[in-house]
Tab-separated table of N, CA, C and O in Angstrom:
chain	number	residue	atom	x	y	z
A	1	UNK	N	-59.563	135.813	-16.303
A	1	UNK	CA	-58.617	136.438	-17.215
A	1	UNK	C	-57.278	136.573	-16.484
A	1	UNK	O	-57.257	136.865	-15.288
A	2	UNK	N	-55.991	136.332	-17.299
A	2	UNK	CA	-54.778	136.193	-16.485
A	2	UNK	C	-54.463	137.674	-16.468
A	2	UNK	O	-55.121	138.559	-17.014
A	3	UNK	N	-53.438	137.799	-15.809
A	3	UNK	CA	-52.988	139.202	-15.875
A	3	UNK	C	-52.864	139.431	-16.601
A	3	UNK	O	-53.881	139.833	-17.166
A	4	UNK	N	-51.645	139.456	-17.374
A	4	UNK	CA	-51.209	139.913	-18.751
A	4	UNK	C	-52.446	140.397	-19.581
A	4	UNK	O	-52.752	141.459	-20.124
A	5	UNK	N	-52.997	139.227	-19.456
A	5	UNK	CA	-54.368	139.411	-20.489
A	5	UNK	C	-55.132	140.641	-20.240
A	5	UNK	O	-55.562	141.460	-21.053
A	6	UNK	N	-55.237	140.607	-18.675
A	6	UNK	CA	-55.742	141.955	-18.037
A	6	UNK	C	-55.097	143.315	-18.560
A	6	UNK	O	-55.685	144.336	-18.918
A	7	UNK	N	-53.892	143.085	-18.515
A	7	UNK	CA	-53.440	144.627	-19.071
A	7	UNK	C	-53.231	145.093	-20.528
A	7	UNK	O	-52.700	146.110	-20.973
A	8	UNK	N	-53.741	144.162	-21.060
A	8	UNK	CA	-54.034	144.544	-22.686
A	8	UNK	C	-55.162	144.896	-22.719
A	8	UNK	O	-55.477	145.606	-23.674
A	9	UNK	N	-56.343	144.502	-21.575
A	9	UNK	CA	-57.728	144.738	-22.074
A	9	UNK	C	-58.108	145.946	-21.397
A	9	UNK	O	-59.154	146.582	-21.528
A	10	UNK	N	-57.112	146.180	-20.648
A	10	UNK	CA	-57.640	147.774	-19.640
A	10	UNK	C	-56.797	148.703	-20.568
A	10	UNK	O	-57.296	149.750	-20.980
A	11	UNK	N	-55.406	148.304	-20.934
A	11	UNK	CA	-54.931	149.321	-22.259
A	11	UNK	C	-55.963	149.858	-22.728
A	11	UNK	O	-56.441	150.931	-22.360
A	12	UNK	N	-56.455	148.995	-23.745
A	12	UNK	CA	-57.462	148.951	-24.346
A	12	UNK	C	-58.426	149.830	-24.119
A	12	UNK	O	-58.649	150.806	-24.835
A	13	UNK	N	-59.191	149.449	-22.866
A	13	UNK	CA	-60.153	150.521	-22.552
A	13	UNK	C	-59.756	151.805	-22.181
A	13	UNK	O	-60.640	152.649	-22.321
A	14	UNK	N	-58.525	152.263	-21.684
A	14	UNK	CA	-58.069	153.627	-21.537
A	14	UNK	C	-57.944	154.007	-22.604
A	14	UNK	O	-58.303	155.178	-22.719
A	15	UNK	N	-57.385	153.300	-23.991
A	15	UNK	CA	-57.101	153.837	-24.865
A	15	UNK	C	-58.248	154.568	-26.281
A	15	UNK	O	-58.135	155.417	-27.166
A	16	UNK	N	-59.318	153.605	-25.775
A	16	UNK	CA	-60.896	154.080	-26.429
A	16	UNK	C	-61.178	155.276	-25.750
A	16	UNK	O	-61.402	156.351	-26.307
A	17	UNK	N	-61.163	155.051	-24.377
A	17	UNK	CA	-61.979	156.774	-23.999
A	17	UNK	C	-60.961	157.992	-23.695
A	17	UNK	O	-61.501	158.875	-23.029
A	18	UNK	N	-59.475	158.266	-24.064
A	18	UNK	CA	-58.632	158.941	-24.542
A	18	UNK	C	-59.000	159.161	-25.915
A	18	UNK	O	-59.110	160.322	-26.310
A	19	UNK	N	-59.264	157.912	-26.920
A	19	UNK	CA	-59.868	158.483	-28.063
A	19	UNK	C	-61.487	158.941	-28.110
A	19	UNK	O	-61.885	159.866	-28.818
A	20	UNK	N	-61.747	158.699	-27.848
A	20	UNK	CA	-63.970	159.396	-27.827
A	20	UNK	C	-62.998	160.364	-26.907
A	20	UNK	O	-62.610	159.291	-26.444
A	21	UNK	N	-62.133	161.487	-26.106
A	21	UNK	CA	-62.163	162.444	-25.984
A	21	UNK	C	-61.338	163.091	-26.920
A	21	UNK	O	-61.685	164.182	-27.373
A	22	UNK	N	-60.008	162.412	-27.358
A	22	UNK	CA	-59.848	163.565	-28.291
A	22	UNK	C	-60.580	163.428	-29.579
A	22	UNK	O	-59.895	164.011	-30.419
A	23	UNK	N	-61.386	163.054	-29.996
A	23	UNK	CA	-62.574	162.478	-31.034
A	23	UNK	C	-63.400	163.867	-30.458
A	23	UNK	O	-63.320	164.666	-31.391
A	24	UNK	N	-64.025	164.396	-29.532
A	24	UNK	CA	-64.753	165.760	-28.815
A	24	UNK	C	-63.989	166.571	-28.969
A	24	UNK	O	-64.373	167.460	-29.730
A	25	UNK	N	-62.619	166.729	-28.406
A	25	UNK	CA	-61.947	168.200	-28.768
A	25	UNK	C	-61.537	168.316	-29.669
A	25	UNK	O	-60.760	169.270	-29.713
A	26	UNK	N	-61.723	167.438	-31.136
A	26	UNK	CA	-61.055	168.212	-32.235
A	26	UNK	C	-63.040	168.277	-32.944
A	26	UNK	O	-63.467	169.258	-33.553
A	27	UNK	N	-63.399	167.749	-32.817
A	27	UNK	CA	-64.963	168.060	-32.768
A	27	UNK	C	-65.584	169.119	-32.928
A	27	UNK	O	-66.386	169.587	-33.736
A	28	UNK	N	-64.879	169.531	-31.664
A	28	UNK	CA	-65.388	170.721	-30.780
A	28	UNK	C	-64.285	172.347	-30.557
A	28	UNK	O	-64.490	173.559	-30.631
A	29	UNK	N	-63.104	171.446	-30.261
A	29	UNK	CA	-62.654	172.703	-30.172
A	29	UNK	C	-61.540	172.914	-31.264
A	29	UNK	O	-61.217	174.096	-31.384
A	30	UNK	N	-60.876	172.023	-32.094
A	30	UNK	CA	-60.150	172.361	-32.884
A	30	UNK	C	-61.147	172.524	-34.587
A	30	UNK	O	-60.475	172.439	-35.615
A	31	UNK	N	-62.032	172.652	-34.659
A	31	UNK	CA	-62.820	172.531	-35.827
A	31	UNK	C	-62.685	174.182	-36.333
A	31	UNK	O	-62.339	174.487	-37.475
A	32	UNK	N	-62.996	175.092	-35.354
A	32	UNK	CA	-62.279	176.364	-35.886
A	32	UNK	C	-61.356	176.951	-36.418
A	32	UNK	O	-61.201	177.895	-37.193
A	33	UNK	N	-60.493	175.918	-35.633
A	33	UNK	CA	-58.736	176.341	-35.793
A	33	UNK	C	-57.960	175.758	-36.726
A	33	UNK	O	-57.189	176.370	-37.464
A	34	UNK	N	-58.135	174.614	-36.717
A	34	UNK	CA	-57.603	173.768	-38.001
A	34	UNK	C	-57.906	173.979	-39.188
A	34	UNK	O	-58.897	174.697	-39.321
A	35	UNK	N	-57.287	173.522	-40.387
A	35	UNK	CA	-57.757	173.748	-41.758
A	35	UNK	C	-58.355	172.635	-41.390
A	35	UNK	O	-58.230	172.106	-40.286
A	36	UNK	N	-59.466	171.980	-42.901
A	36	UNK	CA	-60.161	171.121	-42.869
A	36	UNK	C	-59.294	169.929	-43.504
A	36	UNK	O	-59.750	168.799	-43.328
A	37	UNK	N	-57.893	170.073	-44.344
A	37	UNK	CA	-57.282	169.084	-44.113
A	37	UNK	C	-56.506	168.746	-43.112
A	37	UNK	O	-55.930	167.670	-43.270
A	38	UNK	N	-56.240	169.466	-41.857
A	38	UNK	CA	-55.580	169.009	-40.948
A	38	UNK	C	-56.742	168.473	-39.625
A	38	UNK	O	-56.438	167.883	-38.589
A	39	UNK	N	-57.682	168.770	-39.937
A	39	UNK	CA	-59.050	168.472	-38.969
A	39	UNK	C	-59.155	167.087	-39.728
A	39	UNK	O	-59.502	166.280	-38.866
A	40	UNK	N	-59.025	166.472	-40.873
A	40	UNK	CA	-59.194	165.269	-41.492
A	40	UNK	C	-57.824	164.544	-40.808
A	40	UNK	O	-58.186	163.649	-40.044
A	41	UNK	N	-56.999	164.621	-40.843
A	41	UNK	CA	-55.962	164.346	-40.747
A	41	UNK	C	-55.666	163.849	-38.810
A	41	UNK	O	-55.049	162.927	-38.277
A	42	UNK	N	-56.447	164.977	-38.298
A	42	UNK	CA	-56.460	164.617	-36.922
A	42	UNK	C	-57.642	163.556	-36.286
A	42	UNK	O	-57.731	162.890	-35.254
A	43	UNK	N	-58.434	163.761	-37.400
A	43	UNK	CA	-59.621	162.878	-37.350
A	43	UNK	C	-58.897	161.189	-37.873
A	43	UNK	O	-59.237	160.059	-37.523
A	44	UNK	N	-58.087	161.526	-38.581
A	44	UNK	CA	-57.173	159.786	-38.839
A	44	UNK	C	-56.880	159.331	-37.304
A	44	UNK	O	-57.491	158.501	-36.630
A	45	UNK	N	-55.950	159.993	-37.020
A	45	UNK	CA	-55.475	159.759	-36.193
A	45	UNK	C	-56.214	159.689	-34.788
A	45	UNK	O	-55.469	159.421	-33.846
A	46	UNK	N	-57.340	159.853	-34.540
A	46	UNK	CA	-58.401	159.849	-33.660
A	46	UNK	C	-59.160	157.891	-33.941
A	46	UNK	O	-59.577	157.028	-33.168
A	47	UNK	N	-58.981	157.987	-35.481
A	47	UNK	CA	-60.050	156.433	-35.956
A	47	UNK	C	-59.306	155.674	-35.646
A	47	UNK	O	-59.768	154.800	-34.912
A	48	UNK	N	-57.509	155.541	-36.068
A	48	UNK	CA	-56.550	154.576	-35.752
A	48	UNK	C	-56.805	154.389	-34.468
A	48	UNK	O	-57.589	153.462	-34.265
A	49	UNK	N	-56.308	155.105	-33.257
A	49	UNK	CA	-56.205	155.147	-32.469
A	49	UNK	C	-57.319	153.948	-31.935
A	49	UNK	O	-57.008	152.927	-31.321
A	50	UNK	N	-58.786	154.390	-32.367
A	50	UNK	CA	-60.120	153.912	-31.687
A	50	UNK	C	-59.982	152.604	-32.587
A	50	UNK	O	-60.612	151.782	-31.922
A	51	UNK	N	-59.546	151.986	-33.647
A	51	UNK	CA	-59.287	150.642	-34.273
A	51	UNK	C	-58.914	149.813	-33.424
A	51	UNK	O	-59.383	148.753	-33.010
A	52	UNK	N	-57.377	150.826	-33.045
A	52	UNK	CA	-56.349	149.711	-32.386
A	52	UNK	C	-56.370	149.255	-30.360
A	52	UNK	O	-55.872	148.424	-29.600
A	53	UNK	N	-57.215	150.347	-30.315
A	53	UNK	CA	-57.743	150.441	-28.727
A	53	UNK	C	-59.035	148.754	-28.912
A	53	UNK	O	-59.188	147.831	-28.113
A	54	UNK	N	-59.639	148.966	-30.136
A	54	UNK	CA	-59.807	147.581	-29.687
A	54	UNK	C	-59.260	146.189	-29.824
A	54	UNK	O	-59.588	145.130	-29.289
A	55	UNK	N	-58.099	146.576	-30.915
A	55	UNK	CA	-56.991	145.566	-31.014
A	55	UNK	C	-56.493	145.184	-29.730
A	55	UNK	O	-56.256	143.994	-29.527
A	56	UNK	N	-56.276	146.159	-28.712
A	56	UNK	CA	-56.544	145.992	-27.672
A	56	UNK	C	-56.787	145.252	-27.031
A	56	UNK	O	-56.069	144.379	-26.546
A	57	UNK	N	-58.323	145.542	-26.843
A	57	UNK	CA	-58.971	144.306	-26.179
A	57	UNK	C	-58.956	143.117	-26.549
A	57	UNK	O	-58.867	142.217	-25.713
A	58	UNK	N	-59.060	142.801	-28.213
A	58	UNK	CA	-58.855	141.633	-28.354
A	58	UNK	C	-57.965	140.843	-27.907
A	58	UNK	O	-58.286	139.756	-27.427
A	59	UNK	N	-56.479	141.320	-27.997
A	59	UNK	CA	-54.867	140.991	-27.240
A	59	UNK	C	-55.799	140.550	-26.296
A	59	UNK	O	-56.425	139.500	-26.443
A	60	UNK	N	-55.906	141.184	-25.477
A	60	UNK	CA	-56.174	140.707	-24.166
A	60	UNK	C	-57.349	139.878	-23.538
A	60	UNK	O	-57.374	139.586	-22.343
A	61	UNK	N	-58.544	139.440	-24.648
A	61	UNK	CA	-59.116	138.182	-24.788
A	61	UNK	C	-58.170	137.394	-25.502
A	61	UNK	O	-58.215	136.214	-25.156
A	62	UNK	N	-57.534	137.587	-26.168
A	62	UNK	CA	-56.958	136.522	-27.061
A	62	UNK	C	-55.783	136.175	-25.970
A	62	UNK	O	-55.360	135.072	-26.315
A	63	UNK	N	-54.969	136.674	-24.657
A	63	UNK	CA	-54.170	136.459	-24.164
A	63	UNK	C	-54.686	135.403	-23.355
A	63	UNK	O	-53.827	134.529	-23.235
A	64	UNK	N	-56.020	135.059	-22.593
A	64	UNK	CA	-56.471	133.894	-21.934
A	64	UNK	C	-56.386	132.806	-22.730
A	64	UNK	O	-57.177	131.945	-22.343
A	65	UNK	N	-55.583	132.385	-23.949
A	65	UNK	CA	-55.376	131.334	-24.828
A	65	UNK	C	-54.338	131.400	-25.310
A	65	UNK	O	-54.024	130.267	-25.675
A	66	UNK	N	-53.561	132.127	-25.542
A	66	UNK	CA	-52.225	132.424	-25.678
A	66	UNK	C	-51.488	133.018	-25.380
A	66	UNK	O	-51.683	134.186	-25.044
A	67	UNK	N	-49.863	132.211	-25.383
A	67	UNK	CA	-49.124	132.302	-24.104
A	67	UNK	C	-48.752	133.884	-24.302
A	67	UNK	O	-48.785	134.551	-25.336
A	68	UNK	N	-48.312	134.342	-22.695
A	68	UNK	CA	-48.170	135.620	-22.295
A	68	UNK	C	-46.952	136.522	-23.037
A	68	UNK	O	-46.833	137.739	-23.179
A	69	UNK	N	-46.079	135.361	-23.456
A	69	UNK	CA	-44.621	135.736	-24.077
A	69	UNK	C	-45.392	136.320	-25.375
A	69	UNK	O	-45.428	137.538	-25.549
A	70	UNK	N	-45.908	135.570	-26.135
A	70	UNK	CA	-46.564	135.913	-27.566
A	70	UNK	C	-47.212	137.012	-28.041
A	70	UNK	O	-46.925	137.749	-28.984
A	71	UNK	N	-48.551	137.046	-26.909
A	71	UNK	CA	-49.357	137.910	-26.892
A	71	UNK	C	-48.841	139.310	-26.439
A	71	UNK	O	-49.186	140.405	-26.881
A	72	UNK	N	-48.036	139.061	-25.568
A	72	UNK	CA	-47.308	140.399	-25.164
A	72	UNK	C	-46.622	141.406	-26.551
A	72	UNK	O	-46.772	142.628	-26.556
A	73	UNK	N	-46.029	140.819	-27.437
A	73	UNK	CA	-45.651	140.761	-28.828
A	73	UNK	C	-46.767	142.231	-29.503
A	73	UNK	O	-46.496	143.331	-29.984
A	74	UNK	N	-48.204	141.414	-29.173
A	74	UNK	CA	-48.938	141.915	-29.796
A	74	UNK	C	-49.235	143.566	-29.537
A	74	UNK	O	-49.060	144.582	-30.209
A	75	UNK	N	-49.907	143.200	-27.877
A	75	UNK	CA	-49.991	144.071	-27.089
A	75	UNK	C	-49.127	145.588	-27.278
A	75	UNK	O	-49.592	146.717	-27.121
A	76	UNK	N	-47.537	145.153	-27.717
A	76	UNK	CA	-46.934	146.446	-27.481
A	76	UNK	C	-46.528	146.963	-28.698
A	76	UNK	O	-46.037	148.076	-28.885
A	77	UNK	N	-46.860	145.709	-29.895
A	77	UNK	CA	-47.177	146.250	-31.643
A	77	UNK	C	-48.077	147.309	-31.092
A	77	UNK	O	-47.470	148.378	-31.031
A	78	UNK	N	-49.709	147.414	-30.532
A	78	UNK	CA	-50.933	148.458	-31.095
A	78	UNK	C	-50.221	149.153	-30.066
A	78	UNK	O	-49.769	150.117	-30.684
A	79	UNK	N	-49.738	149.290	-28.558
A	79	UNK	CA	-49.415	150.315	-28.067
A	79	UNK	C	-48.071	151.577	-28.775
A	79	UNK	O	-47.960	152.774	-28.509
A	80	UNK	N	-47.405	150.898	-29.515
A	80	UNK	CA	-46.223	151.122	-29.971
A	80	UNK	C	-46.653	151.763	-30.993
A	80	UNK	O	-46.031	152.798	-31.234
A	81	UNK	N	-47.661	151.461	-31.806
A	81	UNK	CA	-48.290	151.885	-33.195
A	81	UNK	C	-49.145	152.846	-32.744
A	81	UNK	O	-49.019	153.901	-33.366
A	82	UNK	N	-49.923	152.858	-31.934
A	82	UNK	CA	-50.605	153.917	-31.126
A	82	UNK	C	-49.927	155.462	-31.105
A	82	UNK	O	-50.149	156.567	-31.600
A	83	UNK	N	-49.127	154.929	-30.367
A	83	UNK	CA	-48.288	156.747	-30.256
A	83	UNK	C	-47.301	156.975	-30.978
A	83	UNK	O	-46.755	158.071	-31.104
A	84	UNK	N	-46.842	155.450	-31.776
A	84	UNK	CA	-46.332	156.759	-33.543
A	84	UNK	C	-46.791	156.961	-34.175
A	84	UNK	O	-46.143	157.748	-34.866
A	85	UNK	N	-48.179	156.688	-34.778
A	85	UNK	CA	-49.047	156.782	-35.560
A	85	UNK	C	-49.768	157.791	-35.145
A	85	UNK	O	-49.591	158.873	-35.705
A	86	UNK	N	-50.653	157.695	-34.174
A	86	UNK	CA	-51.828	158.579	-33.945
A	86	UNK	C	-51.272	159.596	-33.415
A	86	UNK	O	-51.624	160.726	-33.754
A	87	UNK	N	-50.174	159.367	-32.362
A	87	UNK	CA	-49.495	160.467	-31.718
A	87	UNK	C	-48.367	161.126	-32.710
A	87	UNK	O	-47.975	162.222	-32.307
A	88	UNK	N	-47.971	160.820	-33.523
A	88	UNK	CA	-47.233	161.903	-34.384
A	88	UNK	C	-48.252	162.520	-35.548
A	88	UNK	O	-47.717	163.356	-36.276
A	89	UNK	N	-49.514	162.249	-35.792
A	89	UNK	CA	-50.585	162.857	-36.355
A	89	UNK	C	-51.258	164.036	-35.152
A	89	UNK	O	-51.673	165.184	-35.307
A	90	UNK	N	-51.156	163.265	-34.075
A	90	UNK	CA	-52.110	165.041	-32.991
A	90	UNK	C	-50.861	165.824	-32.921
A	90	UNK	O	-51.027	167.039	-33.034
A	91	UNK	N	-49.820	165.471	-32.785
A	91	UNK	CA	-48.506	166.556	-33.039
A	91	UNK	C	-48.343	167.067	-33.764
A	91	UNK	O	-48.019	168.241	-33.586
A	92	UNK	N	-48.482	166.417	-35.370
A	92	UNK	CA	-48.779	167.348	-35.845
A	92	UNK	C	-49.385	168.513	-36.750
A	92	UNK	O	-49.044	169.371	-37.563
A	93	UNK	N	-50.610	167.947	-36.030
A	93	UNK	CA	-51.694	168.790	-36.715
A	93	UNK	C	-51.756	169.925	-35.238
A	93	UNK	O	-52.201	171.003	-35.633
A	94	UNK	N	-51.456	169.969	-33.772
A	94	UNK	CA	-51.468	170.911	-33.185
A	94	UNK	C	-50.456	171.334	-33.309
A	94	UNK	O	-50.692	172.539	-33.212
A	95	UNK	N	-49.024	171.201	-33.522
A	95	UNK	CA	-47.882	172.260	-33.577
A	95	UNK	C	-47.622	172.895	-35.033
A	95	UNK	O	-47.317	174.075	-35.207
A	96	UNK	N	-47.786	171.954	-36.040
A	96	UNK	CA	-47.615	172.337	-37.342
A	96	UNK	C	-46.488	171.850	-37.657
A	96	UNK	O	-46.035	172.486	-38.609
A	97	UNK	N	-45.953	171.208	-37.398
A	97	UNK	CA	-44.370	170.539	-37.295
A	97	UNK	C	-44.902	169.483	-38.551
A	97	UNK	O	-45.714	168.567	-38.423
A	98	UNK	N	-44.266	169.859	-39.663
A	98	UNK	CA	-45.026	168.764	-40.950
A	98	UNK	C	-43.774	167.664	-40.766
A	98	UNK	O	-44.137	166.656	-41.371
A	99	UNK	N	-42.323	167.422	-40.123
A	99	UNK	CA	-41.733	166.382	-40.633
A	99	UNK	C	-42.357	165.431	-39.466
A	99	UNK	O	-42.168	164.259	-39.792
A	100	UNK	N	-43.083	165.539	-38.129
A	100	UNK	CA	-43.699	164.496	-37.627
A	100	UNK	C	-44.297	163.588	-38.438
A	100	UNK	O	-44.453	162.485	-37.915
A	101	UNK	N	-44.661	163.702	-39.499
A	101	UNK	CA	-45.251	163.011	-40.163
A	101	UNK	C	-44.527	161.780	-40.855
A	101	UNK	O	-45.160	160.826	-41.309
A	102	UNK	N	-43.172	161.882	-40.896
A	102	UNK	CA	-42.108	161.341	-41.123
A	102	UNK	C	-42.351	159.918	-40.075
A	102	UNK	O	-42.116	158.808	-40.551
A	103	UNK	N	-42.688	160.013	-39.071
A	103	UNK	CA	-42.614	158.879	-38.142
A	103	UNK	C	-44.221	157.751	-37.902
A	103	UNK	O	-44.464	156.644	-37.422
A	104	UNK	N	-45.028	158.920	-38.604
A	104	UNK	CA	-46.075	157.978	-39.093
A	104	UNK	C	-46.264	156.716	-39.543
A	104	UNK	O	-47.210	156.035	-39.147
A	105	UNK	N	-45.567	156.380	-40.230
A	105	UNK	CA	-45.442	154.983	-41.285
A	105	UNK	C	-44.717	153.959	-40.195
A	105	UNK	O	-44.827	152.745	-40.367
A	106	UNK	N	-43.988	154.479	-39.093
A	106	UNK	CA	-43.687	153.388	-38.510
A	106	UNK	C	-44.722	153.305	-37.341
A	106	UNK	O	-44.745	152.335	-36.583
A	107	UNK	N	-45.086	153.756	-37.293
A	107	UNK	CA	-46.404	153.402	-36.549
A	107	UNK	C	-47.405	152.045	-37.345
A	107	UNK	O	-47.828	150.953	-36.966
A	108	UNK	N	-47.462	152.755	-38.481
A	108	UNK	CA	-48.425	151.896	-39.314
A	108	UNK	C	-47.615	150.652	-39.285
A	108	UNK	O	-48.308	149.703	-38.919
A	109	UNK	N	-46.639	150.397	-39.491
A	109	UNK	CA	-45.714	149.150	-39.867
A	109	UNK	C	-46.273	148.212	-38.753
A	109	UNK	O	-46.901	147.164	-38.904
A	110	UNK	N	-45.805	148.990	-37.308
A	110	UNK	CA	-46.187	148.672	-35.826
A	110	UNK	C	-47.476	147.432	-36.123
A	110	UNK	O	-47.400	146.204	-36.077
A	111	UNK	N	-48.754	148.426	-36.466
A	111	UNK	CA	-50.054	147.975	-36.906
A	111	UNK	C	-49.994	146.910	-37.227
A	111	UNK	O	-50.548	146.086	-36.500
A	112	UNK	N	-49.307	146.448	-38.444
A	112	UNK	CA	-49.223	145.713	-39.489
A	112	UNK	C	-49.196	144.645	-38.659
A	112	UNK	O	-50.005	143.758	-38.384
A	113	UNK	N	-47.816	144.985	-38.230
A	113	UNK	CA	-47.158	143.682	-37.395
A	113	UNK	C	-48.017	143.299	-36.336
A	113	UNK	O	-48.052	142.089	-36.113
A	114	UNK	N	-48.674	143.987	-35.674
A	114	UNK	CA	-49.744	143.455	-34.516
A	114	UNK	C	-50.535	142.277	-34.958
A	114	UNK	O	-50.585	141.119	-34.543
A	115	UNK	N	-51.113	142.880	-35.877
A	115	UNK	CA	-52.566	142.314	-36.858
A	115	UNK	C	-51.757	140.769	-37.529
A	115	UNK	O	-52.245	139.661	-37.307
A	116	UNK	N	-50.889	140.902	-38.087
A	116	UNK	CA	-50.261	139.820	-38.445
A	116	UNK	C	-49.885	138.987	-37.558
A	116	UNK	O	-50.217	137.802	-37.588
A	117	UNK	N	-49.126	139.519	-36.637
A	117	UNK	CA	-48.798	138.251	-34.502
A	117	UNK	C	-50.392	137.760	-34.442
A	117	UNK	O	-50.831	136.622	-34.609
A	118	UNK	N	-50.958	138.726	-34.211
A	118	UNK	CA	-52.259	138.121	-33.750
A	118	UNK	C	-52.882	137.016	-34.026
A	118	UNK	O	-53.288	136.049	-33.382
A	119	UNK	N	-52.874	137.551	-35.766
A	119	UNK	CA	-54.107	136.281	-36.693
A	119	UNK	C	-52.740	135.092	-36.701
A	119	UNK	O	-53.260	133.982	-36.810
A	120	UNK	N	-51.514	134.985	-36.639
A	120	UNK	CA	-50.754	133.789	-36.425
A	120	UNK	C	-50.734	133.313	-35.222
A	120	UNK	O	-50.711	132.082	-35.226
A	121	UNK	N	-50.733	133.766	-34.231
A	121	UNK	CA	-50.389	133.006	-33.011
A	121	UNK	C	-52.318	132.515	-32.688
A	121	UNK	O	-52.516	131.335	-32.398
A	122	UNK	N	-53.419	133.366	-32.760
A	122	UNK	CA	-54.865	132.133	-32.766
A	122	UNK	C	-54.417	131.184	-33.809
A	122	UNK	O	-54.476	130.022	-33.406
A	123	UNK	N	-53.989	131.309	-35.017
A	123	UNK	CA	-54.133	130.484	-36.061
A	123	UNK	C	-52.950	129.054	-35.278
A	123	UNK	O	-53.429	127.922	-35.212
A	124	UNK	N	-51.889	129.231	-34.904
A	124	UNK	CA	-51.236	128.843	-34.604
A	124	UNK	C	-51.361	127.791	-33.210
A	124	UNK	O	-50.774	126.709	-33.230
A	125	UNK	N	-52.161	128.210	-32.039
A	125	UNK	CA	-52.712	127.695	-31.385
A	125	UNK	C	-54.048	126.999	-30.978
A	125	UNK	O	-54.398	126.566	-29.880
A	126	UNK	N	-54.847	127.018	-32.466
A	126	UNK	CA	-55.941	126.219	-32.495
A	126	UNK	C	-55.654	124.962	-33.695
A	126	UNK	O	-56.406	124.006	-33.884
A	127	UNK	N	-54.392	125.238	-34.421
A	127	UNK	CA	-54.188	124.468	-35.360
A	127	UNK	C	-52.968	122.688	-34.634
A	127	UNK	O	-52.557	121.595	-35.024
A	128	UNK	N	-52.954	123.619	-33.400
A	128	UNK	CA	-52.236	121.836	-32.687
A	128	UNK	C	-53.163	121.079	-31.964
A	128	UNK	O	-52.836	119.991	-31.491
């Protein structure tokens, strides 16, 4: 595995077991404290998170086949989508700050765009 490739796939794995823990502390310790729509809400943002952690990894299998410039593209779509998305959802469901939510959607956009680089550049490099 090339580098690059390497650091999408260890992203990746930091970014799964950051989520399976905060996936436990809202579990565990925010289940009291939260309403149950903001415990849903933090629970989104816990699943995205664990989606795109393996978007992740894929980047970074998919980077041993495509070039580093490209894939890199991808890589910093789910990281980028990662912490506006999921991270302006744990913000704010722990501070209460409701216009964080405002920055959500570009997170998702982020997503979009990952998922879309991705399935074009395999599609793109098995089709020459």
């Amino acid at each position: 595995m090339t580098s690059p490739a390497r650091l999408w796939f260890v992203l990746g794995c930091a970014s799964a077991a950051l989520g399976v823990a905060a996936g436990a502390f809202g579990a565990h310790g925010l289940k009291s404290i939260l309403s149950p729509a903001m415990l849903t809400t933090f629970e989104t943002a816990v699943r995205y998170q664990m989606y795109h952690a393996f978007g992740l990894i894929v980047t970074g299998w998919a980077g041993g086949f495509i070039p580093a410039s490209k894939i890199k593209l991808v890589g910093w779509c789910f990281v980028g989508g990662t912490v506006l998305f999921s991270g302006s959802l744990y913000l704010l469901t722990l501070t209460g700050i409701l216009w964080l939510g405002a920055i959500t959607p570009l997170g998702g956009i982020a997503f979009i765009a990952g998922w879309i680089m991705l399935g074009y550049f395999i599609y793109k490099n098995h089709s020459q």
